[in-house]
CSV table of C-alpha atoms and ligand atoms in Angstrom, one decimal:
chain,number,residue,atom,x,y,z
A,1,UNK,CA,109.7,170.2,109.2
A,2,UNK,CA,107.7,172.2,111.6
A,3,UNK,CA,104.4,169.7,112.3
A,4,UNK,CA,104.6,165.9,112.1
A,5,UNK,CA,101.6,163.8,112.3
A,6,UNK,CA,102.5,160.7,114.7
A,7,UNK,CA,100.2,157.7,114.6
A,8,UNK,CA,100.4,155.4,117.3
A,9,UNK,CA,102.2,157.2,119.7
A,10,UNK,CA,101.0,156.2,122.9
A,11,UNK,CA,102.0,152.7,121.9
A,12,UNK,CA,105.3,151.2,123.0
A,13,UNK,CA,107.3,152.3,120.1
A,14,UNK,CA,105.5,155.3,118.9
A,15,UNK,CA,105.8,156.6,122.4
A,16,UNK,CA,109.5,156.6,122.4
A,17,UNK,CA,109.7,158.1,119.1
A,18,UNK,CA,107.6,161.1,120.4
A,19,UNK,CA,109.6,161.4,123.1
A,20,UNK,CA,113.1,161.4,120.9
A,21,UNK,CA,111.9,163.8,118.7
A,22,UNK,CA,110.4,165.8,121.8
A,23,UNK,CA,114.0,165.5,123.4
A,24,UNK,CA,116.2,166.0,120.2
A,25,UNK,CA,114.1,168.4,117.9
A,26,UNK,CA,112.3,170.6,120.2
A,27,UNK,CA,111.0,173.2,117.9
A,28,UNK,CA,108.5,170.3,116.2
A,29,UNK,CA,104.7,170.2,117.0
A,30,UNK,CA,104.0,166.5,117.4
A,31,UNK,CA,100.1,165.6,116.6
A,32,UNK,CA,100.2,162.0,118.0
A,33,UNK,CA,97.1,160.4,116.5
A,34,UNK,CA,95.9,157.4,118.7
A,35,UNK,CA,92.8,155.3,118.9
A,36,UNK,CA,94.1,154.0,122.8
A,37,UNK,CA,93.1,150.4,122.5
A,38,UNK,CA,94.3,148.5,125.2
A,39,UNK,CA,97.9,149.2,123.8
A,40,UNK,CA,97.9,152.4,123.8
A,41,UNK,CA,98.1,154.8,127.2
A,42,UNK,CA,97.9,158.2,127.4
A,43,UNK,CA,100.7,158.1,129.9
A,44,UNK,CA,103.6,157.0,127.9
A,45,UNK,CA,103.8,160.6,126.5
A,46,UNK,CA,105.9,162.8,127.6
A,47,UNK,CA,104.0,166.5,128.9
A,48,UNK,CA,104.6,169.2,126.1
A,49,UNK,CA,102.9,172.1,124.7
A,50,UNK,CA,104.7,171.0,121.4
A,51,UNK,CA,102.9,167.3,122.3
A,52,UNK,CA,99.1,167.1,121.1
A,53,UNK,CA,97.0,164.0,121.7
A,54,UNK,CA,94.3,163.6,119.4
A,55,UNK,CA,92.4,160.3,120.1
A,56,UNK,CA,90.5,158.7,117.0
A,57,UNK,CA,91.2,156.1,114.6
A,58,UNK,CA,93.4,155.9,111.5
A,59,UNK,CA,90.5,154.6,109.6
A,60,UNK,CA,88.3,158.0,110.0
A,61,UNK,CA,89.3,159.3,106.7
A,62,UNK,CA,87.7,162.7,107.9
A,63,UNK,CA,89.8,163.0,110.5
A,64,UNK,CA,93.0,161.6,108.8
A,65,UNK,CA,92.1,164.4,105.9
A,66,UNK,CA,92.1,167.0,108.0
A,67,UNK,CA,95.2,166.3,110.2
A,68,UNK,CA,97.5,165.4,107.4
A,69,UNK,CA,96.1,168.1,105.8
A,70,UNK,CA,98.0,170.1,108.4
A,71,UNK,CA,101.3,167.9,108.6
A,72,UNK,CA,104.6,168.4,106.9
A,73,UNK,CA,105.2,164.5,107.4
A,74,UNK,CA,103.0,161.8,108.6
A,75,UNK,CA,105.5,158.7,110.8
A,76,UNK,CA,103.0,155.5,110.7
A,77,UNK,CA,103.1,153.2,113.7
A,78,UNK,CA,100.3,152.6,114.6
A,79,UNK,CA,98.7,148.8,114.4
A,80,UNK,CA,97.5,146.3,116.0
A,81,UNK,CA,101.3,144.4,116.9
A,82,UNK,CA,100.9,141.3,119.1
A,83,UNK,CA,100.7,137.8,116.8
A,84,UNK,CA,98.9,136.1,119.6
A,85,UNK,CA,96.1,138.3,118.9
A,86,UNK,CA,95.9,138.0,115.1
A,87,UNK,CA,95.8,134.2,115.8
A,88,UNK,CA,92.7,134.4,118.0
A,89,UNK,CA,91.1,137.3,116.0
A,90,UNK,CA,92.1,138.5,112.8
A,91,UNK,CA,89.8,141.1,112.2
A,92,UNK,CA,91.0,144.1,114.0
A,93,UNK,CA,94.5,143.4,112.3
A,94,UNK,CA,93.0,143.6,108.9
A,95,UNK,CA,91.2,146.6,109.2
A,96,UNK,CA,94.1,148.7,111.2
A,97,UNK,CA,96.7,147.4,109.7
A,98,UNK,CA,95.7,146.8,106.3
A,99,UNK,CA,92.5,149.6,105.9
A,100,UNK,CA,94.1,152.4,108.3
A,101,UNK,CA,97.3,152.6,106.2
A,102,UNK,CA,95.5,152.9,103.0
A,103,UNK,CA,93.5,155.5,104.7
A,104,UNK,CA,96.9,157.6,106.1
A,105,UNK,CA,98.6,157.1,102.2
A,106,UNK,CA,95.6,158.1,100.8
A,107,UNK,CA,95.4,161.5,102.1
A,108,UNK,CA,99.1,162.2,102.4
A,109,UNK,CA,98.8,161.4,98.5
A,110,UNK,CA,96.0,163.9,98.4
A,111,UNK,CA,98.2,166.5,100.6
A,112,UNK,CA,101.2,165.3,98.7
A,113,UNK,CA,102.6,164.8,102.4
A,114,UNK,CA,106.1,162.7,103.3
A,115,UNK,CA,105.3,159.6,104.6
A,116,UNK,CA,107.6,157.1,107.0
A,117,UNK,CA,106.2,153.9,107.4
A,118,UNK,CA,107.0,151.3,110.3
A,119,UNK,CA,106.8,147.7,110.2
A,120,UNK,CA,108.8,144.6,110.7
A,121,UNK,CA,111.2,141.8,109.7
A,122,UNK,CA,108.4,139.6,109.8
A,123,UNK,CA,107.0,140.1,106.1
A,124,UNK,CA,109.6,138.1,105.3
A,125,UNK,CA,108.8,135.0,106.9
A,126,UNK,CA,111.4,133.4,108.9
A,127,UNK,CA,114.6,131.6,108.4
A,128,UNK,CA,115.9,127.9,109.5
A,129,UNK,CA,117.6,128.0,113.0
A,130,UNK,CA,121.2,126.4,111.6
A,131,UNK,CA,121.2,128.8,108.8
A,132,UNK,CA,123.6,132.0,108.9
A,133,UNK,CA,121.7,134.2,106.2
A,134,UNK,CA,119.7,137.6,107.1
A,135,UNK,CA,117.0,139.5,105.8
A,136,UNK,CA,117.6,142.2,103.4
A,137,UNK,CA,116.1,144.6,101.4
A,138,UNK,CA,115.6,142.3,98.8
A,139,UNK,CA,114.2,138.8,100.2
A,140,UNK,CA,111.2,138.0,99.1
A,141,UNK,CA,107.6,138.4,101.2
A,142,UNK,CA,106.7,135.6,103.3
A,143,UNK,CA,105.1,136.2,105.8
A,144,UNK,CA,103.4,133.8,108.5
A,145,UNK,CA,101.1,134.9,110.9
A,146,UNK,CA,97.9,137.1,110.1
A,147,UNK,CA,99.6,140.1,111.7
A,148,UNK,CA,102.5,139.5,109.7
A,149,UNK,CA,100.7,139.0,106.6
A,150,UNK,CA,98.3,142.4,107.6
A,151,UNK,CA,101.7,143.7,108.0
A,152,UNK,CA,103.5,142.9,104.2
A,153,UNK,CA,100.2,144.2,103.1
A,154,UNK,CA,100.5,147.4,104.4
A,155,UNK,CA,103.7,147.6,102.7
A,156,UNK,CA,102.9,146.4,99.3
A,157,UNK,CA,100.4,149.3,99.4
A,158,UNK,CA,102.9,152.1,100.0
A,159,UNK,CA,105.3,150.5,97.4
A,160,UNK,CA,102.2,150.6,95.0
A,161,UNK,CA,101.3,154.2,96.0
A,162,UNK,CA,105.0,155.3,95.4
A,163,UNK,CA,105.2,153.8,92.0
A,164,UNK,CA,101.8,154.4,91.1
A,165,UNK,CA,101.5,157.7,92.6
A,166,UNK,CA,104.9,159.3,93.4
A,167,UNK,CA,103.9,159.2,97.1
A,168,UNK,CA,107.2,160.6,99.0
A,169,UNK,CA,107.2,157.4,101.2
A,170,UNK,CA,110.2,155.6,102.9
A,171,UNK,CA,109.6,151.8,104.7
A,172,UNK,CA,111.4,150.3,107.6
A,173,UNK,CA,111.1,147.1,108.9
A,174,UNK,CA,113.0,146.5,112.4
A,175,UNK,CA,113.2,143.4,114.0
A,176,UNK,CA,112.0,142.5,118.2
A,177,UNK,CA,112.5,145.7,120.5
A,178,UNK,CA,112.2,145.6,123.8
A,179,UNK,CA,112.8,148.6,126.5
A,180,UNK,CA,110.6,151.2,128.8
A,181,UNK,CA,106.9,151.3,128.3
A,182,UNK,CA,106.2,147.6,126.7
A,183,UNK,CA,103.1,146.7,126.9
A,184,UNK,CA,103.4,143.3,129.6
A,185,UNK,CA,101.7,141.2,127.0
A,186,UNK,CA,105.2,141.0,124.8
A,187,UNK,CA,107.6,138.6,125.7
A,188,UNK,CA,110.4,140.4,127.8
A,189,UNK,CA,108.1,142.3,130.2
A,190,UNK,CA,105.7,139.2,130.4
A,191,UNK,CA,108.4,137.4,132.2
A,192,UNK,CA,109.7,140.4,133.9
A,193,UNK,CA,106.2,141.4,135.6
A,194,UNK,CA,105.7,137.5,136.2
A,195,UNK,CA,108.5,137.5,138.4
A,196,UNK,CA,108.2,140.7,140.3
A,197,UNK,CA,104.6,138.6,140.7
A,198,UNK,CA,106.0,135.7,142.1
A,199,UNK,CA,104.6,134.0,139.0
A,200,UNK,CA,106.8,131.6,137.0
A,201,UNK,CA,108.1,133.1,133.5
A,202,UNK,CA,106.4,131.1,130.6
A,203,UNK,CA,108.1,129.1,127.4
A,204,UNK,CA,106.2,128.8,124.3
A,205,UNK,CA,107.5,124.9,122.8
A,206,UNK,CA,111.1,124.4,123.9
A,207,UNK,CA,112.4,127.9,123.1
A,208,UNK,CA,114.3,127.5,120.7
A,209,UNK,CA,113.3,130.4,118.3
A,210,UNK,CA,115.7,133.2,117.7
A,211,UNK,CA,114.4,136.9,118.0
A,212,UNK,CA,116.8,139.5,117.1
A,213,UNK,CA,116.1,142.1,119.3
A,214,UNK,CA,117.0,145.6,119.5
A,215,UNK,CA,116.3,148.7,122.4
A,216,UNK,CA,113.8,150.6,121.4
A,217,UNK,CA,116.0,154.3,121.4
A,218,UNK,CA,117.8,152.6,118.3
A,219,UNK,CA,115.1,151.8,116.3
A,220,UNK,CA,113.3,155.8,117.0
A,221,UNK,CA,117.1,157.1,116.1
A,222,UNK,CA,116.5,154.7,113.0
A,223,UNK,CA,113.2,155.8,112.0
A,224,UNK,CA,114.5,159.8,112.3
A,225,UNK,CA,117.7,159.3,110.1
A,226,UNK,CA,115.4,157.8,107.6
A,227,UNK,CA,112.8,160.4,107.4
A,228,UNK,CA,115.2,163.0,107.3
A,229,UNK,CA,118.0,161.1,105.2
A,230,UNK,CA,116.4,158.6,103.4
A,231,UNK,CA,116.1,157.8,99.8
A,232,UNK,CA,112.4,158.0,99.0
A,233,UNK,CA,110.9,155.1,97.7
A,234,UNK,CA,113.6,152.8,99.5
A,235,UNK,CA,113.5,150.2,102.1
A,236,UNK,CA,115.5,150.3,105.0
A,237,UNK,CA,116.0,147.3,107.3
A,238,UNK,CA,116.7,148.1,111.0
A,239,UNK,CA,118.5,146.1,113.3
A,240,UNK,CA,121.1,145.8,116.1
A,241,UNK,CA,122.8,142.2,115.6
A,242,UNK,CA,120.8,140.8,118.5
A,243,UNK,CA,120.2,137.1,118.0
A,244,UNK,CA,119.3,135.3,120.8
A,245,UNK,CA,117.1,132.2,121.4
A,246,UNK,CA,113.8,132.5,124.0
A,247,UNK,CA,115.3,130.3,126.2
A,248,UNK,CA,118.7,132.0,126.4
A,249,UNK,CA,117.3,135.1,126.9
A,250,UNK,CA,114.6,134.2,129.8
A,251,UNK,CA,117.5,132.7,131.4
A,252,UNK,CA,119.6,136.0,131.3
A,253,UNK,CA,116.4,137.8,132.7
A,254,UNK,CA,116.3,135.1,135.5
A,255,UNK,CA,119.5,135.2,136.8
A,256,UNK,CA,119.7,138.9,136.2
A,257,UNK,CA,116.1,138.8,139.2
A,258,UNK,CA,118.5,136.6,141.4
A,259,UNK,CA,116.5,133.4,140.4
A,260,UNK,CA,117.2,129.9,138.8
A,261,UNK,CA,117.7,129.8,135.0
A,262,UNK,CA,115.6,127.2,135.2
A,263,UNK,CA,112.6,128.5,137.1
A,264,UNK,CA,110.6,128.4,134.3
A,265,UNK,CA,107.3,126.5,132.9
A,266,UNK,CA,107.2,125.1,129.4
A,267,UNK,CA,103.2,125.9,127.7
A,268,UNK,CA,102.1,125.5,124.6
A,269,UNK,CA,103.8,126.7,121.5
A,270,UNK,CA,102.8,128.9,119.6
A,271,UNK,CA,100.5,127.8,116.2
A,272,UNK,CA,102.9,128.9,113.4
A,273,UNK,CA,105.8,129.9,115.5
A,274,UNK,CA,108.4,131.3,113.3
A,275,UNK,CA,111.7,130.1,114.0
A,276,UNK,CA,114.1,132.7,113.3
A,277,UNK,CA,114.7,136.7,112.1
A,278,UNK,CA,118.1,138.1,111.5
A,279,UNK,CA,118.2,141.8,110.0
A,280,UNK,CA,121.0,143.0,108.0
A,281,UNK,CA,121.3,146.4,108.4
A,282,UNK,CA,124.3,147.9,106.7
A,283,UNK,CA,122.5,149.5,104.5
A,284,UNK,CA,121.2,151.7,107.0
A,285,UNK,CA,124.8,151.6,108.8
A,286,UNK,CA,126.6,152.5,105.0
A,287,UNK,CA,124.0,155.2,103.4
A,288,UNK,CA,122.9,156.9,106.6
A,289,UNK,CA,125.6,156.3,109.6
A,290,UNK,CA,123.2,154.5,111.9
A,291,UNK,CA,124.7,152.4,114.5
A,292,UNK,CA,123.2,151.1,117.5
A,293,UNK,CA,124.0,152.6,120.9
A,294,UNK,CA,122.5,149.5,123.1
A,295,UNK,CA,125.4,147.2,122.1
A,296,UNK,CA,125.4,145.1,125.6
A,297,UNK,CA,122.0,143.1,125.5
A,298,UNK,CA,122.9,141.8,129.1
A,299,UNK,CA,122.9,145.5,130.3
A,300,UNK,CA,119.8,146.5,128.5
A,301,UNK,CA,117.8,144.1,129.8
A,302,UNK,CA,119.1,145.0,133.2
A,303,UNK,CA,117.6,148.4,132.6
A,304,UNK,CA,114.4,147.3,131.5
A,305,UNK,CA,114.0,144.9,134.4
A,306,UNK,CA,114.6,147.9,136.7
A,307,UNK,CA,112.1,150.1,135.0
A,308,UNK,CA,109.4,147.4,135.4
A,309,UNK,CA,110.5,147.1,139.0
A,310,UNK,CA,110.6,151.1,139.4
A,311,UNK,CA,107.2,151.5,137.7
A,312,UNK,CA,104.7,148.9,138.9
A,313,UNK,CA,101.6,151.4,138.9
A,314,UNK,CA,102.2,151.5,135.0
A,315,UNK,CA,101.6,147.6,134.3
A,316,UNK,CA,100.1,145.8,137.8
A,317,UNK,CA,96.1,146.9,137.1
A,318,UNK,CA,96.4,145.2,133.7
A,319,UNK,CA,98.1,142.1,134.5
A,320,UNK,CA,95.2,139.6,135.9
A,321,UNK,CA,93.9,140.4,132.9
A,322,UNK,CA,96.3,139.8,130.2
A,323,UNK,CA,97.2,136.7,132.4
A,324,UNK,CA,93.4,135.1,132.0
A,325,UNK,CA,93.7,135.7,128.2
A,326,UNK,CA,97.3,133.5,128.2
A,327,UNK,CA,95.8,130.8,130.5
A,328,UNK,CA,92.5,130.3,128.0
A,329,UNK,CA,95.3,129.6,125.1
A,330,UNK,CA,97.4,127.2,127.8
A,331,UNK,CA,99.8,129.8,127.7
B,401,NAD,P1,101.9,148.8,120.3
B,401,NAD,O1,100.8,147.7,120.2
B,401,NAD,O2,102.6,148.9,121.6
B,401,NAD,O3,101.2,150.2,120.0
B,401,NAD,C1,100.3,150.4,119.0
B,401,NAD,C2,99.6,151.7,119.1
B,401,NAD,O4,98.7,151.9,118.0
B,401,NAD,C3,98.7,151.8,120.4
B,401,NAD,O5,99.0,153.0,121.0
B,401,NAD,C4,97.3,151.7,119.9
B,401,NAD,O6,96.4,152.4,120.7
B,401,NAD,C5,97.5,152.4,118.5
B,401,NAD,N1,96.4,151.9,117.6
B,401,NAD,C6,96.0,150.7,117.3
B,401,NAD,N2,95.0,150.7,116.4
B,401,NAD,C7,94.7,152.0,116.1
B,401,NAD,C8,93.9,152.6,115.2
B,401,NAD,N3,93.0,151.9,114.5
B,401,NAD,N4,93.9,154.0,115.1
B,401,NAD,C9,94.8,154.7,115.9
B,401,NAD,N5,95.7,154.1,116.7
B,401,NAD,C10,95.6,152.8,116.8
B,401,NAD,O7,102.8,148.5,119.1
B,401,NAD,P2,104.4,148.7,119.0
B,401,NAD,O8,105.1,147.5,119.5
B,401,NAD,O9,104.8,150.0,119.6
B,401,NAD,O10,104.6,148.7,117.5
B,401,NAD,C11,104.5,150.0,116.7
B,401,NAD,C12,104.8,149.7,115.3
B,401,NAD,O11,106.0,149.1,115.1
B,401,NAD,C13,103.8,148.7,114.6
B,401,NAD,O12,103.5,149.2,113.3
B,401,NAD,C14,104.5,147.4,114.6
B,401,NAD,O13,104.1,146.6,113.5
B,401,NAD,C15,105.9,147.9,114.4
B,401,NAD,N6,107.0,147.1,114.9
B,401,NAD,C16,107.0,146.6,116.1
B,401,NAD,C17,108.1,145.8,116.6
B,401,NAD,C18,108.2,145.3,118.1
B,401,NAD,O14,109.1,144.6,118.4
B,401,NAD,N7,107.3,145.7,118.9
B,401,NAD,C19,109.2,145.5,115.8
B,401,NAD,C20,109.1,146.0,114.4
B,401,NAD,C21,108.1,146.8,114.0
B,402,DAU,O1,110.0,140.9,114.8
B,402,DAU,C1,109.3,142.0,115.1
B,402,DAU,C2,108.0,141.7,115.8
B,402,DAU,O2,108.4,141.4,117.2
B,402,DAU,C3,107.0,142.8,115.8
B,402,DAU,O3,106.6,143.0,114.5
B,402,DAU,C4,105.8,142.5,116.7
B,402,DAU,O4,104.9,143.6,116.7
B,402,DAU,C5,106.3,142.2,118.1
B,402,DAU,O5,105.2,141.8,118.9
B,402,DAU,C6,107.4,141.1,118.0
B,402,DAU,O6,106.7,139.8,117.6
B,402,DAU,P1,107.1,138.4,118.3
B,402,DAU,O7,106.0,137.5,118.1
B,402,DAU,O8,108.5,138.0,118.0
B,402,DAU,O9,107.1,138.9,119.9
B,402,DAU,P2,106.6,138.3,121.3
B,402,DAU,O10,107.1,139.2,122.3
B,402,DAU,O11,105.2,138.0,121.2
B,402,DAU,O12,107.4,136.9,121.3
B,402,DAU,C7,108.8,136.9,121.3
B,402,DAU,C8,109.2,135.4,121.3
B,402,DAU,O13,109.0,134.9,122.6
B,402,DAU,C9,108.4,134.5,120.3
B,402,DAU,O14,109.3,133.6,119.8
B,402,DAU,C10,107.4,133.9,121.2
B,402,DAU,C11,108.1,133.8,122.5
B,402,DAU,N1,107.2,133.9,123.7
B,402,DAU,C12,106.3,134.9,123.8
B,402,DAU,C13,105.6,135.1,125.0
B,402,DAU,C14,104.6,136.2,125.1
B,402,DAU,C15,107.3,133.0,124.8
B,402,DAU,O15,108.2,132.0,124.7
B,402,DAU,N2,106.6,133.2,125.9
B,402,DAU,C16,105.7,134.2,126.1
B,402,DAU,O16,105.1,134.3,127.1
C-alpha cells in the first residue's frame, strides 16, 4: 500500500489512526478526507508532507470518485458519533452515516479499491446488566438509538456490497474509547474539562450502565492488523475487556482530580439508554495476535486527565457551548 484514503481523520479516532500509521508506516501518503463539522479539527493531525487534508464531504460522490480513484485502500470513520445528537436530530446521522458510506463503497466498487470499515458494538443493541454474555461476530442486529441504527445500516450495506459485488471490504465494530483528542462532548472528557472548570461532573439516571471501554491506540493498532491481515468479507469485533459502570468510572476520575467520589450531580437519563456492551474479541486476539497494550484502565485515565489538563487551548473555546446544548436537555 502506497496511498490510503482516510475519512474522518480529524475526528477523535480517525485522528489517531493517522497519526499511527504516520508513526508506524512512514512511507504511506495519507489523504485524510474530512468535512470538519464541529467534530472534526484540523489540529488533531499530525504535520506531514505524507499527511494531506482535503476538506469536503463523503457524500460528494465527485469528489469521493476522484480520490478513491487514486487510493490503494479507503479506512472509513467518518460519521456523525455522539447518540445525544441523533436523539435531538436524526437527519445528519442518516445522511453521513447511512448515504456517505454508500457513496465511499460505491466508488471503491467502481475502483475495485480495499475497503476497512469502522463502527461499533452498538448495532447489536445491548445486553442486561446481571448477564455475563458478550457480543460476537454472530449476535444478531439490534440496535437502539438512531445513530446506532444509521450505524447497523451502514454495515448491512458493506455486507451487501461484498456479497453482491465482491467489494474487498473488512468491518470492525469496537466498543467505548476514550484517550487524547476526544471531543469534550463524550463522556470521559465531559467530566474531565467539568472539573478542571470547577463545574460538577454530570450522571445520566443512576449510572448504572456499563461501557466497555478501550484507549484509543488499541483500537488504531486493531483497525491496521485488520486491513492488512484480515479475512475479507469478515467481521472483526474489537475490544479490551473494559467493563466498567458510569458511576464507577466518574468516581475513579474524581478521586484521580483529588476530589470526592461523590461530587457529582445526578440529570436526566438518557431516552433509550442502553444498559450494557461487552465485546468479545478473541477472534481478533486468535486469527490476528491483537492484544491490547492499555491493560490498566486506572492508569489510562490518569493520562487522559493530564492531557486535558496539559491542553486546555484545544477544548476551553468550545465548552460554554457544548455545555448550553446539555443544559436545554437537563443534562
Ligand atoms: P468523531 O465524532 O470524533 O469524528 C468524526 C469525524 O468525521 C469528524 O472529524 C467529522 O468532521 C467527520 N465527518 C462527519 N461527517 C462527515 C462527512 N459528511 N464527510 C466527511 N467527514 C465527516 O468520531 P469518533 O469518535 O472519532 O468515531 C470515528 C468512527 O468510529 C465513527 O464511525 C464511529 O461510529 C466509530 N466508533 C466510535 C467509537 C467511540 O467510542 N468514539 C467506538 C466504536 C466505533
Ligand atoms: O460503544 C461505542 C460507542 O461509544 C460509539 O459508537 C459512539 O460513537 C461513542 O460516542 C460511544 O457512545 P456512548 O453513548 O456509549 O458514549 P458517551 O460518551 O456519550 O456516553 C458514555 C456513557 O456515559 C453512556 O452510558 C452515557 C453516560 N453519560 C454520558 C455523558 C455525556 C453520562 O452519564 N453523563 C454524561 O455527561
Amino acid at each position: 500500500m502506497k496511498r490510503i484514503l482516510v475519512t474522518g481523520g480529524a475526528g477523535f479516532i480517525g485522528s489517531n489512526f493517522v497519526r499511527y500509521v504516520a508513526t508506524n508506516q512512514s512511507e504511506i501518503h495519507i489523504t485524510v478526507l474530512d468535512k470538519l463539522t464541529y467534530a472534526g479539527n484540523q489540529a488533531n493531525l499530525p504535520v506531514s508532507n505524507k499527511v494531506e487534508l482535503v476538506v469536503g464531504d463523503i457524500c460528494d460522490a465527485d469528489l469521493v470518485e476522484r480520490l478513491v480513484q487514486k487510493s490503494d485502500a479507503v479506512i472509513h470513520f467518518a460519521a456523525e458519533s455522539h447518540n445525544d445528537h441523533s436523539l435531538t436530530n436524526p437527519a445528519p446521522f442518516v445522511q453521513t452515516n447511512i448515504v456517505g458510506t454508500y457513496t465511499l463503497i460505491e466508488a471503491c466498487r467502481k475502483f475495485d479499491v480495499r475497503y476497512h470499515h469502522v463502527s461499533t458494538d452498538e448495532v447489536y443493541g445491548d445486553l442486561a446488566l446481571e448477564d455475563s454474555q458478550k457480543f460476537t461476530p454472530e449476535t444478531p442486529y439490534n440496535p437502539s438509538s438512531p445513530y446506532a441504527a444509521t450505524k447497523a445500516s451502514s454495515d448491512l450495506l458493506v455486507k451487501a456490497w461484498v456479497r453482491s459485488f465482491g467489494l474487498r471490504a473488512t468491518i470492525s465494530n469496537c466498543s467505548n474509547n476514550y484517550g487524547p483528542y476526544q471531543h469534550i462532548e463524550k463522556f470521559i472528557p465531559r467530566q474531565i474539562t467539568n472539573i478542571l472548570n470547577g463545574q460538577r461532573p454530570k450522571l445520566y439516571g443512576d449510572g448504572k450502565n456499563v461501557r466497555d471501554w478501550i484507549h484509543v491506540e488499541d483500537h488504531s493498532r486493531a483497525v491496521w492488523l485488520i486491513l492488512t491481515n484480515g479475512q475479507i468479507g469478515d467481521t472483526y469485533l474489537i475490544g479490551a475487556e473494559g467493563e466498567a459502570d458510569n458511576k464507577t468510572v466518574l468516581a475513579t476520575i474524581l478521586t484521580l482530580m483529588q476530589q470526592s467520589p461523590e461530587a457529582y450531580e445526578p440529570v436526566a437519563d438518557r431516552p433509550g439508554h442502553d444498559l450494557r456492551y461487552a465485546i468479545d474479541a478473541t477472534k481478533l486476539k486468535e486469527e490476528l495476535g491483537w492484544q491490547p497494550q492499555f491493560t490498566d484502565f486506572r492508569s489510562g485515565l490518569e493520562s487522559t486527565i493530564e492531557w486535558y489538563r496539559k491542553n486546555r487551548k484545544w477544548w476551553e473555546k468550545e465548552k460554554i457551548a457544548v455545555e448550553k446544548l446539555y443544559t436545554q436537555r437537563k443534562q
